[in-house]
mmCIF file of C-alpha atoms in Angstrom:
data_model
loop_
_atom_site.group_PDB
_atom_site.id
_atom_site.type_symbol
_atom_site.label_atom_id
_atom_site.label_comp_id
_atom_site.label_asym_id
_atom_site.label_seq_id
_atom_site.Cartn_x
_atom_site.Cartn_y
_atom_site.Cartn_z
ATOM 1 C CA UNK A 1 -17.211 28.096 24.853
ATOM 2 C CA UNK A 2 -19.023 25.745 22.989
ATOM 3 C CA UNK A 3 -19.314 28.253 19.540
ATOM 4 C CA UNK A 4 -15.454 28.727 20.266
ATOM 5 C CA UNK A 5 -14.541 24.980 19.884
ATOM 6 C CA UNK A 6 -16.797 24.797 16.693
ATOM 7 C CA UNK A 7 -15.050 27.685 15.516
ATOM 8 C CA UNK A 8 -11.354 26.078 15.541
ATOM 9 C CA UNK A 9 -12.696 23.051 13.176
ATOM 10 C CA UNK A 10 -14.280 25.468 11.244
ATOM 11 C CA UNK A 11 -12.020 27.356 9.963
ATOM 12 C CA UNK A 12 -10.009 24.129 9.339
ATOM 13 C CA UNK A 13 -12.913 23.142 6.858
ATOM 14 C CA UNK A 14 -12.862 26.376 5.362
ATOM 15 C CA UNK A 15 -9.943 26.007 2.652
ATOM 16 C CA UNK A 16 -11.261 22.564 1.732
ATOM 17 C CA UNK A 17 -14.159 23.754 -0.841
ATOM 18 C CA UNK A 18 -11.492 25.942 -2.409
ATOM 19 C CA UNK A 19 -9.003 23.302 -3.414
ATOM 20 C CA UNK A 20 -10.793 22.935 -6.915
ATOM 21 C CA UNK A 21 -9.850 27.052 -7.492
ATOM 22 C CA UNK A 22 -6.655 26.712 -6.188
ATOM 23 C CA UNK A 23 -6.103 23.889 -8.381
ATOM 24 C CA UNK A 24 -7.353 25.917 -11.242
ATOM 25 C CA UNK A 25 -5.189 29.360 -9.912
ATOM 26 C CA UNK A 26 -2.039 27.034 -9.051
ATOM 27 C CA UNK A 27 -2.138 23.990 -10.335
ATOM 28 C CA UNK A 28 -2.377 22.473 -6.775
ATOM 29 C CA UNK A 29 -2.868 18.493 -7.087
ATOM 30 C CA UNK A 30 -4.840 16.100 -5.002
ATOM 31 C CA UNK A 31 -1.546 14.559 -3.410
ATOM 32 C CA UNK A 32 -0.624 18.659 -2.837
ATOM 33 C CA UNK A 33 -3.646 19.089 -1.091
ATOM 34 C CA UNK A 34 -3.408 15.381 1.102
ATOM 35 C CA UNK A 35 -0.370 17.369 2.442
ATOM 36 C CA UNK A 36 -1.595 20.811 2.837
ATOM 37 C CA UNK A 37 -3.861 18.972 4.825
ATOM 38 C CA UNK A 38 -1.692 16.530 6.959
ATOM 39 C CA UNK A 39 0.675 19.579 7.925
ATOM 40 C CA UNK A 40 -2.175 20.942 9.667
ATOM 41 C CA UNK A 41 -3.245 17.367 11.803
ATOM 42 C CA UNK A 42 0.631 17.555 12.579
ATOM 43 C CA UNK A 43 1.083 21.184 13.731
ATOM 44 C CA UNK A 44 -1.826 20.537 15.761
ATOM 45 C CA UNK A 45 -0.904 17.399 17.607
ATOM 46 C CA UNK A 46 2.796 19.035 18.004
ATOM 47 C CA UNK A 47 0.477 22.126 19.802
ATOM 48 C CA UNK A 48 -1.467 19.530 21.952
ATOM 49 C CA UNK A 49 1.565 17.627 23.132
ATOM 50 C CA UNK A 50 3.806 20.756 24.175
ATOM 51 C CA UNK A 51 0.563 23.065 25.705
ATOM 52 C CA UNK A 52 -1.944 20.679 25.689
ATOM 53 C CA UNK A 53 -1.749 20.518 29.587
ATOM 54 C CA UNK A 54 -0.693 23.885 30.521
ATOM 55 C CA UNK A 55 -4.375 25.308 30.977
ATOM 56 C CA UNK A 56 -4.530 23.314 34.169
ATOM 57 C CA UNK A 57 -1.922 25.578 35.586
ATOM 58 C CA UNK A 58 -2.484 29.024 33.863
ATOM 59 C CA UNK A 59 -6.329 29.170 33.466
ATOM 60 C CA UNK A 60 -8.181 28.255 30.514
ATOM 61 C CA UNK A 61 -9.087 31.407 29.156
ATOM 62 C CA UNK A 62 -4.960 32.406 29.406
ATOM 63 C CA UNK A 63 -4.179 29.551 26.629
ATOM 64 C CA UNK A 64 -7.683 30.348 24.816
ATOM 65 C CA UNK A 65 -7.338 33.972 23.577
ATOM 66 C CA UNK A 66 -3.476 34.128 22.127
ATOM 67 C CA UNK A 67 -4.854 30.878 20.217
ATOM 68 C CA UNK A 68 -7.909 32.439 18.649
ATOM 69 C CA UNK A 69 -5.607 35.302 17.789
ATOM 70 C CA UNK A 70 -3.065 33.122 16.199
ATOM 71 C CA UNK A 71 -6.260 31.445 14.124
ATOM 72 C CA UNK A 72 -6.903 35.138 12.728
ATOM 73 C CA UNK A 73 -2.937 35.607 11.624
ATOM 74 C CA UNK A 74 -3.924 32.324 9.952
ATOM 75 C CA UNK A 75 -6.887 33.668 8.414
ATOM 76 C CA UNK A 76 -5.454 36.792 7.026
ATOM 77 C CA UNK A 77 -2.348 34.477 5.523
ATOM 78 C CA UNK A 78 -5.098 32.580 3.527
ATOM 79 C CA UNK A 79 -6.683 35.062 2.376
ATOM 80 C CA UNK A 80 -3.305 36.879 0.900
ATOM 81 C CA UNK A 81 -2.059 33.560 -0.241
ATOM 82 C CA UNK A 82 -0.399 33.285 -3.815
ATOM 83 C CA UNK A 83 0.747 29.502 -3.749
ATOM 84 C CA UNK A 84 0.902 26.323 -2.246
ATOM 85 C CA UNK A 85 3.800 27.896 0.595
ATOM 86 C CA UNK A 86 1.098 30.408 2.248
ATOM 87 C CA UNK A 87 -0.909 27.825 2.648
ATOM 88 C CA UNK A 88 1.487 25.677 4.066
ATOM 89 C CA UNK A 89 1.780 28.380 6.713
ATOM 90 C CA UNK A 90 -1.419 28.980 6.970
ATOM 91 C CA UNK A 91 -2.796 25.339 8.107
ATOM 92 C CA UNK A 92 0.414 25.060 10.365
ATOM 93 C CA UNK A 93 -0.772 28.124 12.057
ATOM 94 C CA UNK A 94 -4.086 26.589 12.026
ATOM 95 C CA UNK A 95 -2.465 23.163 13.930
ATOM 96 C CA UNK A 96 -0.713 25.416 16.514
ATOM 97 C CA UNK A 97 -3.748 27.543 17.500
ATOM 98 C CA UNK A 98 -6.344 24.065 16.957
ATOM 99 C CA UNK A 99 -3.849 22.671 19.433
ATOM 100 C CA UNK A 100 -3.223 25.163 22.025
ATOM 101 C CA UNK A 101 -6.745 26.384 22.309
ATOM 102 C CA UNK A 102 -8.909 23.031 21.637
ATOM 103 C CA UNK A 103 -8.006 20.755 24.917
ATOM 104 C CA UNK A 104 -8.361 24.411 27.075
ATOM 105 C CA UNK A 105 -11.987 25.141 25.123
ATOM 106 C CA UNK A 106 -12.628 21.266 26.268
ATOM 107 C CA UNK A 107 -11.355 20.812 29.854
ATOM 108 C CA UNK A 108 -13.624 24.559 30.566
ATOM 109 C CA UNK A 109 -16.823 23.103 29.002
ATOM 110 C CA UNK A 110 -16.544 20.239 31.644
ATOM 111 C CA UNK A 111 -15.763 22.610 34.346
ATOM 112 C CA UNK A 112 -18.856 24.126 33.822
ATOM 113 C CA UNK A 113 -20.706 21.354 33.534
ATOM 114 C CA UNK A 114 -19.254 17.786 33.160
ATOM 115 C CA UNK A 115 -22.076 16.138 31.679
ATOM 116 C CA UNK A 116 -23.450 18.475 29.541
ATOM 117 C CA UNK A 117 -19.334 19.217 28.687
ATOM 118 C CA UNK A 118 -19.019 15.663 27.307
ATOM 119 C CA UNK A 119 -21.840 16.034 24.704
ATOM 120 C CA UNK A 120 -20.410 19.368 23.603
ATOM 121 C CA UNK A 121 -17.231 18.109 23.104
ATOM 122 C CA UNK A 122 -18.289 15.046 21.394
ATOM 123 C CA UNK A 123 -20.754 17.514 19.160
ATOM 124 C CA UNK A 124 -18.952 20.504 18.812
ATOM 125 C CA UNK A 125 -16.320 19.526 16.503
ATOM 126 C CA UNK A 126 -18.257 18.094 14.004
ATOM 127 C CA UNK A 127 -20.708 20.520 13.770
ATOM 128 C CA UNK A 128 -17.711 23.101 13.036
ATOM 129 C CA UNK A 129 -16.646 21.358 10.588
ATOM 130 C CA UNK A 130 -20.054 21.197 8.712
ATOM 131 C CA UNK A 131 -20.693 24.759 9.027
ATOM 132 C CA UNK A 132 -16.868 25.620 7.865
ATOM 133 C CA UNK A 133 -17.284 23.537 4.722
ATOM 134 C CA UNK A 134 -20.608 24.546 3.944
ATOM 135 C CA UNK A 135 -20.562 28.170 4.308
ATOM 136 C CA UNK A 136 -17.151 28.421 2.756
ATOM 137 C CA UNK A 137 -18.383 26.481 -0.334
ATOM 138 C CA UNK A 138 -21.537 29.093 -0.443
ATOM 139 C CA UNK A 139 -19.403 32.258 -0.179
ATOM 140 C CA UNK A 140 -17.174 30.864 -2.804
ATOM 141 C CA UNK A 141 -19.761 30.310 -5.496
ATOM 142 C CA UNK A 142 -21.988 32.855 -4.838
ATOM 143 C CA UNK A 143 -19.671 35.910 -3.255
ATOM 144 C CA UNK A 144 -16.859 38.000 -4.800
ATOM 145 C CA UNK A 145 -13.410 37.671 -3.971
ATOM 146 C CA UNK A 146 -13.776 33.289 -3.090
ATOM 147 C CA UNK A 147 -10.119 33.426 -2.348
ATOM 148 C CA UNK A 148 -10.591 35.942 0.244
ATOM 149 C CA UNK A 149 -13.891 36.468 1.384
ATOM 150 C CA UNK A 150 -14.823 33.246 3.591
ATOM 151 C CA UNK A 151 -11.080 34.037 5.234
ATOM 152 C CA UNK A 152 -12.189 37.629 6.338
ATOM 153 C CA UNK A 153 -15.280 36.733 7.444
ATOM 154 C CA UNK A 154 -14.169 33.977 9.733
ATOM 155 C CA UNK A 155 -11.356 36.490 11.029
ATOM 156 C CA UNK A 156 -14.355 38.955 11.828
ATOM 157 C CA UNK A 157 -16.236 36.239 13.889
ATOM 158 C CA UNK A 158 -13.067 35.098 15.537
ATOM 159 C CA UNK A 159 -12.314 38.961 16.474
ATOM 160 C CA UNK A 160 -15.772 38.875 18.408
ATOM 161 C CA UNK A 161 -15.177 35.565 19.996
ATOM 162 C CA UNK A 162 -11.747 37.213 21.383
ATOM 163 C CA UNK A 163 -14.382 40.247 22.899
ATOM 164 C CA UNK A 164 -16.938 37.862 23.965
ATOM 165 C CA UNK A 165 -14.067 35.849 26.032
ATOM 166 C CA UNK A 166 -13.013 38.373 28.042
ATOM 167 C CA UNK A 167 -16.655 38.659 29.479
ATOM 168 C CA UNK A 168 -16.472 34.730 30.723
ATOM 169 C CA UNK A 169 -15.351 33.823 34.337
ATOM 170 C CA UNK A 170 -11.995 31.740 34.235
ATOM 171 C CA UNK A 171 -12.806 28.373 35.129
ATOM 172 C CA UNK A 172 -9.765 26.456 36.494
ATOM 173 C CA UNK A 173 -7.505 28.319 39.303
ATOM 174 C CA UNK A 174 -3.760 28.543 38.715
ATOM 175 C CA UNK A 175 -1.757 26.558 40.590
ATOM 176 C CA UNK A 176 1.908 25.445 40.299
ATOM 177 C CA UNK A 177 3.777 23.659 37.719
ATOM 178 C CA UNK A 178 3.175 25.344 34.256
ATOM 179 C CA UNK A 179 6.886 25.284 33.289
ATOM 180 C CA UNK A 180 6.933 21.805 33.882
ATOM 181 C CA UNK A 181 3.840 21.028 31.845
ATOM 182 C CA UNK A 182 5.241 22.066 28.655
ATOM 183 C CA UNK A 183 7.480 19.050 28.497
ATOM 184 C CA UNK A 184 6.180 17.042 25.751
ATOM 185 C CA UNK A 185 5.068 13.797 27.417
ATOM 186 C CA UNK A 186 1.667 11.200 26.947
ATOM 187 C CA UNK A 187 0.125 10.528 30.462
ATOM 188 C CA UNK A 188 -2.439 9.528 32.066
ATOM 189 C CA UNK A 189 -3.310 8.453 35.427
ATOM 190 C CA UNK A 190 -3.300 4.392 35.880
ATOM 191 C CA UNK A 191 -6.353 4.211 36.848
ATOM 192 C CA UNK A 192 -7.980 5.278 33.160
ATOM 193 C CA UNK A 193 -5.156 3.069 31.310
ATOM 194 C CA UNK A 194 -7.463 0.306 30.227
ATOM 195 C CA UNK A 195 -9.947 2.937 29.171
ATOM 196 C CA UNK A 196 -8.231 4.632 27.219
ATOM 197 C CA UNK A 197 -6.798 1.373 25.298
ATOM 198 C CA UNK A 198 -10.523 0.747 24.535
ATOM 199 C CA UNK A 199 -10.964 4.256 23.307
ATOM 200 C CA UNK A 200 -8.194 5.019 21.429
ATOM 201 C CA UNK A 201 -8.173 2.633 18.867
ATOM 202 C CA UNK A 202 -11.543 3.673 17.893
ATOM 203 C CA UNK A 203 -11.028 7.695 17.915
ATOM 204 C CA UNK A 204 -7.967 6.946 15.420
ATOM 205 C CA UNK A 205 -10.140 5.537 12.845
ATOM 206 C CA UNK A 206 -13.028 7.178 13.040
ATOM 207 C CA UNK A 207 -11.140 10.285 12.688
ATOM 208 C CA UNK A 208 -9.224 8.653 9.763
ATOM 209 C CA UNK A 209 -12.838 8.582 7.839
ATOM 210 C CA UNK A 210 -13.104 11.975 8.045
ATOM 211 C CA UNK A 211 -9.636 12.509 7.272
ATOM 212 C CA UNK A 212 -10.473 10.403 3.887
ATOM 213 C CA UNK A 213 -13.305 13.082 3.031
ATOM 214 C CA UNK A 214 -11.583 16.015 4.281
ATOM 215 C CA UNK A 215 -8.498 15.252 2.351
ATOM 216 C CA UNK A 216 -10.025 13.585 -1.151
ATOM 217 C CA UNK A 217 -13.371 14.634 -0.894
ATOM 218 C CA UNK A 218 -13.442 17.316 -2.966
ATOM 219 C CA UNK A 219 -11.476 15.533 -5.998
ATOM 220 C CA UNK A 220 -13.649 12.329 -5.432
ATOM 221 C CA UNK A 221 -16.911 14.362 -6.055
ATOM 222 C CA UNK A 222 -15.068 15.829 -9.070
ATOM 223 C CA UNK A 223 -13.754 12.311 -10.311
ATOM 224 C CA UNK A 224 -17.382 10.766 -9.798
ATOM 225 C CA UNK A 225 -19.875 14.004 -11.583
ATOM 226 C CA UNK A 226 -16.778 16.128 -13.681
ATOM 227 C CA UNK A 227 -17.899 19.385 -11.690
ATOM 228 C CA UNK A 228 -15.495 21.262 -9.653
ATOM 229 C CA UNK A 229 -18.504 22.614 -7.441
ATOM 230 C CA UNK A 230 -16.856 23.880 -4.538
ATOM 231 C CA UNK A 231 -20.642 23.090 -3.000
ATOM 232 C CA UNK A 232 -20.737 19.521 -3.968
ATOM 233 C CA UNK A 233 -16.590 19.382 -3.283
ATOM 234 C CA UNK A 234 -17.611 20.727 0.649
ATOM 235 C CA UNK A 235 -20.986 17.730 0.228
ATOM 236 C CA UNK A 236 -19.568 15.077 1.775
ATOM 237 C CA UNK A 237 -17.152 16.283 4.670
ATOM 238 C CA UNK A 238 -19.886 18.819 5.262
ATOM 239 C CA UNK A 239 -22.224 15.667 5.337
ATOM 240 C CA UNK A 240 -19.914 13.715 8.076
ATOM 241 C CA UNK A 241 -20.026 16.572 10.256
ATOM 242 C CA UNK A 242 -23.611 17.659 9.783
ATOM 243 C CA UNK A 243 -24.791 13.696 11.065
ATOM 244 C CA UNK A 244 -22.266 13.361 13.808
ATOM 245 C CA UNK A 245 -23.937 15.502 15.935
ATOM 246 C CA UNK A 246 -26.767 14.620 15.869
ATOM 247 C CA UNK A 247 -25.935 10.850 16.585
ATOM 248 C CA UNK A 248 -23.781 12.097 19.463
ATOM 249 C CA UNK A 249 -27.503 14.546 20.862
ATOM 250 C CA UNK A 250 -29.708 11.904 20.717
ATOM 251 C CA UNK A 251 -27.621 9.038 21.679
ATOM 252 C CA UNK A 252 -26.730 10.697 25.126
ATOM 253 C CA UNK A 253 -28.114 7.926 27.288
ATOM 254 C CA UNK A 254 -26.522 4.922 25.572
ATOM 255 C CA UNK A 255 -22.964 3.540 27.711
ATOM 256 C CA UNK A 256 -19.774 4.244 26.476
ATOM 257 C CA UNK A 257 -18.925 1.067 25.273
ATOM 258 C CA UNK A 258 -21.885 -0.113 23.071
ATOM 259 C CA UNK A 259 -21.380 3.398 21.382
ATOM 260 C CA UNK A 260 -17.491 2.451 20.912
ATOM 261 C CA UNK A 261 -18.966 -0.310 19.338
ATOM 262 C CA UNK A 262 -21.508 1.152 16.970
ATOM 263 C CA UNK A 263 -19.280 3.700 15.651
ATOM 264 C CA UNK A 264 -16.771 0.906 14.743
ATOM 265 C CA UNK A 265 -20.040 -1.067 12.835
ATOM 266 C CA UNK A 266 -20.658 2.472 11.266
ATOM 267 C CA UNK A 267 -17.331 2.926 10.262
ATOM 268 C CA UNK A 268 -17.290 -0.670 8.246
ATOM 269 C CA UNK A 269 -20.497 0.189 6.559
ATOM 270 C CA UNK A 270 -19.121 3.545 5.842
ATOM 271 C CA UNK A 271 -15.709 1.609 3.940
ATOM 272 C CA UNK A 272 -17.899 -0.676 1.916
ATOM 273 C CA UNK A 273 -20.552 2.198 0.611
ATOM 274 C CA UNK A 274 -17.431 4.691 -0.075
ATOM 275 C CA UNK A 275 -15.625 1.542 -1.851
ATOM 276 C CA UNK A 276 -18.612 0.841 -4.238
ATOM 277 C CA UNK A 277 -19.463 4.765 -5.164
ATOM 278 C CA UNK A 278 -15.427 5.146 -6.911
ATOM 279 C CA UNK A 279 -16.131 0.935 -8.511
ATOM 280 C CA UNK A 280 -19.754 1.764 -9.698
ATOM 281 C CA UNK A 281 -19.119 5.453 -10.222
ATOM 282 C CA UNK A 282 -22.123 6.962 -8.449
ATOM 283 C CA UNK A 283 -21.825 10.260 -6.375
ATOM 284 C CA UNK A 284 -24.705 9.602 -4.548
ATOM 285 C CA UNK A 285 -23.166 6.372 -3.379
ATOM 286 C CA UNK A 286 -20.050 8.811 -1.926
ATOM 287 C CA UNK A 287 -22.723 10.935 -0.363
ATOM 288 C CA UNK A 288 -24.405 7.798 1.617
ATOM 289 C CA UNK A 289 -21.008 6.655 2.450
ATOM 290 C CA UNK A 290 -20.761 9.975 4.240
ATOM 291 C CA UNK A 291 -23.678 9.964 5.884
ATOM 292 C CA UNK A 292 -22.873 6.191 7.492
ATOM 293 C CA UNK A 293 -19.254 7.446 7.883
ATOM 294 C CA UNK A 294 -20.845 10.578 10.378
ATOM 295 C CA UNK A 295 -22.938 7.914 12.077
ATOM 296 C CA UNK A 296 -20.092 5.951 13.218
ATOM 297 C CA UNK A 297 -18.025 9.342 13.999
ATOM 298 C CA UNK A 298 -20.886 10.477 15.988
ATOM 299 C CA UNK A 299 -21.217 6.949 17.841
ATOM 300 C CA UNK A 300 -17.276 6.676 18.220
ATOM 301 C CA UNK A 301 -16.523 10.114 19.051
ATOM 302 C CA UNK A 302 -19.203 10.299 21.764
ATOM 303 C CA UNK A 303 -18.741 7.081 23.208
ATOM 304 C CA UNK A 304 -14.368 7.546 23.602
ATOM 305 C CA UNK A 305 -15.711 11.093 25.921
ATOM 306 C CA UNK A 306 -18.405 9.107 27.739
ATOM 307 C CA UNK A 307 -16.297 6.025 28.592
ATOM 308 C CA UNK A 308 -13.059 8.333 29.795
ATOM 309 C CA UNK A 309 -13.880 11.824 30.935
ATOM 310 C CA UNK A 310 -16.255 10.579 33.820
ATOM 311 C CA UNK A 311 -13.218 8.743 34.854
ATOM 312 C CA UNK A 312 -10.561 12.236 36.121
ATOM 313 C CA UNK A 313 -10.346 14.376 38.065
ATOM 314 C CA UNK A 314 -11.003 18.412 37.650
ATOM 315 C CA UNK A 315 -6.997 18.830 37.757
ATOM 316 C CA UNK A 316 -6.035 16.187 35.253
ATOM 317 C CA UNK A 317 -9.167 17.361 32.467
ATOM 318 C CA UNK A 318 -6.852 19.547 29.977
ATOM 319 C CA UNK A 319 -4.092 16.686 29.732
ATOM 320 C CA UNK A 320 -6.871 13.519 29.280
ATOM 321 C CA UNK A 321 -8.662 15.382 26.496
ATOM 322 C CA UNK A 322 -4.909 16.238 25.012
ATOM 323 C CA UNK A 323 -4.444 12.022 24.885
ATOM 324 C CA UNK A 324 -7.817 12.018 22.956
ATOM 325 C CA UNK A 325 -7.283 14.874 20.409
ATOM 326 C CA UNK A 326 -3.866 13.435 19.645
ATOM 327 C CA UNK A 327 -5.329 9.486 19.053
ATOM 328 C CA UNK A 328 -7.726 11.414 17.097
ATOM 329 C CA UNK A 329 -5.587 13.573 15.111
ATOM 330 C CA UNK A 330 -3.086 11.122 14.336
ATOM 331 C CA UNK A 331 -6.061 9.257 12.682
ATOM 332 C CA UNK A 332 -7.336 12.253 10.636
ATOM 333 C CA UNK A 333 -3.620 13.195 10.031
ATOM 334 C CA UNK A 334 -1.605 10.503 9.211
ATOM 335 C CA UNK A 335 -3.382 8.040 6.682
ATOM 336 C CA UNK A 336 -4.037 11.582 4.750
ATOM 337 C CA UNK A 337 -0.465 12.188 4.262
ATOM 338 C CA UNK A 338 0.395 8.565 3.705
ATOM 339 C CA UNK A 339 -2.269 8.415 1.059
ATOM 340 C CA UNK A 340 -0.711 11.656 -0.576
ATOM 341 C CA UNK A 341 2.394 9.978 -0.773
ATOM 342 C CA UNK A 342 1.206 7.451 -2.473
ATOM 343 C CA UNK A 343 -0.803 9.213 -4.795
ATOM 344 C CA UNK A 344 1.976 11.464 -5.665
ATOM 345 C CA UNK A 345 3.555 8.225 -7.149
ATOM 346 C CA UNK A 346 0.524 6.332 -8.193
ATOM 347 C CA UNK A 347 -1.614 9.488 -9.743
ATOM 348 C CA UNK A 348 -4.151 7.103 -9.202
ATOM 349 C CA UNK A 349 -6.746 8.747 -7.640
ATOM 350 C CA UNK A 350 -9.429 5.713 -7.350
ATOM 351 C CA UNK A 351 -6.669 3.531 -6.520
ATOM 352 C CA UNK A 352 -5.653 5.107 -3.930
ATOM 353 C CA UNK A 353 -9.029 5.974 -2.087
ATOM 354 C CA UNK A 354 -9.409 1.957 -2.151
ATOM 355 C CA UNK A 355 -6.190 1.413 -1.204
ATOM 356 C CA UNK A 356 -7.017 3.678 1.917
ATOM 357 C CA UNK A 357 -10.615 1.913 2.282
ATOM 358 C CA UNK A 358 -8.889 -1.221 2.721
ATOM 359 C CA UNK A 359 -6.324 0.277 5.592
ATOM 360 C CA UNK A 360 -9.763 1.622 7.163
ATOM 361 C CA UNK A 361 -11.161 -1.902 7.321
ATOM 362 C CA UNK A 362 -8.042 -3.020 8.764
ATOM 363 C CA UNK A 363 -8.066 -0.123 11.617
ATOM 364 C CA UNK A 364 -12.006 -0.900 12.468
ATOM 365 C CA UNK A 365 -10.981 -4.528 12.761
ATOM 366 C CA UNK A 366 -8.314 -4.029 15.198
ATOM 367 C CA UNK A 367 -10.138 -1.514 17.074
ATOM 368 C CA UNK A 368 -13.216 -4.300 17.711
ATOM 369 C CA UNK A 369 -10.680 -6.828 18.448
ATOM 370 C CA UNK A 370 -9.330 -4.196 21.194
ATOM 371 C CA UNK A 371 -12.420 -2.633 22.491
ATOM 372 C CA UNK A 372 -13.422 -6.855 22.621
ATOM 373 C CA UNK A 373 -10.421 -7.940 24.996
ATOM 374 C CA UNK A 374 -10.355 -4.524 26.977
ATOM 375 C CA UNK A 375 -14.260 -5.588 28.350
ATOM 376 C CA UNK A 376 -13.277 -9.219 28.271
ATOM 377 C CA UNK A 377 -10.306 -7.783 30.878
ATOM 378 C CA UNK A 378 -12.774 -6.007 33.047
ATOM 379 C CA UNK A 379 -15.210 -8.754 33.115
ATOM 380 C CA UNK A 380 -11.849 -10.999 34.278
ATOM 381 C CA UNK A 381 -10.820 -8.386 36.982
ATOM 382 C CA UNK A 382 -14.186 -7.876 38.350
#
């Protein structure tokens, strides 16, 4: 299960290394691209908030496999793509299957085991996207066909995931009220309220630093060295994904909230070092920025699962990790788009990755000055 959740964030990263060829095929711009991107954060969280819950009440396997077949339609529409439209299809159909299948993949990694469920889903996603970007940005410098090759590959290893799936034991029973679960709604039991309002804020913006990499970080890389490397394009969301992981593995025994509070530290740190590589100029400044940027994802991501997921039951697991993929797709989704906007007005590249620096401060602020009354709360009630 846990290769399967990689997978989906994979093949998200997989188009980004290619946005320097499509630019050169098509002519596709940077504020294109920021909304090539945000379609897909938004088809996704429209996916989490209509089925998000429903593999409570059908079986987690029953929502997994149409959605990793839905992710191979999407993969064969990339890799016939002639313009910016297929892959506006393509990364909706990305959202929808990302959205159906990731909360499912989730809430059956903590059936099996809770514990070891948390760190998977805290590590999983990151590492997918790592391995997407990188091994996309490989195949399309070194392998034939880059506009269709890393697309038919992933499609292969999705195939065999669908085979593999039908081998694993369904982990959730069925029990009444599917129907009724596809009613778009955002619950969560009143017990977990207060947690979540210290997690929250703190999944939407780290999630928003990736979304700055995974949106601009292949034209930033091109701004700062003049190469269109899909490689060093893939560098620094490939970086953010590659150190998360490893923050969230070896971190495992720190408490929730200290790690809430690291990743919001990290995620400053990560603002100011990304702010002086576009002032000074200096790729390798953009690359360190990434690697602080993964440290506070890693810290955040882990510590929003930790403080929360101990806190449901079995029966509610699907819908809770819904709440937290849609706080943190909003964050990866919607400052993208904005920041597209903007640069579609602007063509200000540098500008506007400051501009959206500055709205990251802002977010980290507001998230310590959350995370800061939420514990002084519980201290009060206690």
């Amino acid at each position: 299960m846990t290769s399967i959740s990689a997978m989906f964030l994979a093949t998200s990263s997989a188009p980004t290394p290619l946005y320097g060829v499509y630019a050169q095929l098509w002519g596709v711009s940077a504020a294109a691209t920021s909304v090539v991107f945000g379609a897909y954060a938004l088809a996704l969280l429209l996916a989490l908030l209509v089925l998000g819950r429903v593999s409570d009440h059908i079986g987690r396997r029953t929502v997994i496999w149409p959605a990793l077949l839905v992710q191979v339609v999407a993969m064969l529409v990339f890799a016939t793509a002639g313009g910016v439209g297929e892959l506006l299809v393509g990364r909706v159909l990305q959202g929808l299957s990302t959205g159906a299948g990731l909360a499912a993949v989730g809430a059956a990694l903590l059936d099996t085991d809770a514990e070891r469920g948390r760190i998977a889903n805290s590590a999983a996603p990151p590492i997918g996207s790592a391995l997407g970007a990188l091994s996309s940005a490989v195949l399309v410098t070194f392998a034939p066909m880059p506009t269709r090759l890393v697309y038919l590959v992933f499609a292969m290893v999705l195939v065999l995931q669908i085979v593999a799936l039908s081998r694993l034991p369904e982990t959730a029973p069925h029990t009444p009220g599917a129907v009724r679960s596809l009613r778009p709604r955002l619950h969560a039991p009143r017990r977990i309220l207060a947690l979540l309002g210290a997690a929250v804020p703190v999944l939407f913006s780290v999630w928003a630093v990736s979304g700055l990499f995974g949106a601009f970080g292949p034209h930033l890389a091109t701004l700062l060295t003049g190469s269109s490397s899909p490689i060093l394009g893939a560098l620094p969301i490939a970086i953010v994904g590659a150190v998360a992981p490893v923050v969230a593995f070896s971190t495992a025994g720190l408490a929730g909230r200290r790690s809430l509070a690291y990743g919001i530290t990290g995620l400053l740190m990560a603002v100011v070092v990304t702010a002086f590589s576009l002032l000074l100029g200096q790729m390798w400044l953009l690359l360190a920025g990434a690697v602080v940027a993964g440290t506070g994802f890693g810290f955040g991501f882990r510590g929003a699962m930790d403080l929360v997921l101990p806190a449901v039951e079995e029966s509610e697991r699907a819908d809770t990790l819904s709440l937290l993929y849609i706080a943190s797709y909003l964050g990866f989704g919607v400052p993208a788009i904005v920041a597209g906007i903007v640069l579609q007005s602007t063509g200000n590249l540098t500008a506007t990755t400051l501009g959206y620096a500055v709205v990251l401060a802002l977010l980290a602020a507001t998230a310590a000055g959350v995370l800061r009354l939420t514990g002084d709360n519980e201290g009060t009630n206690s």
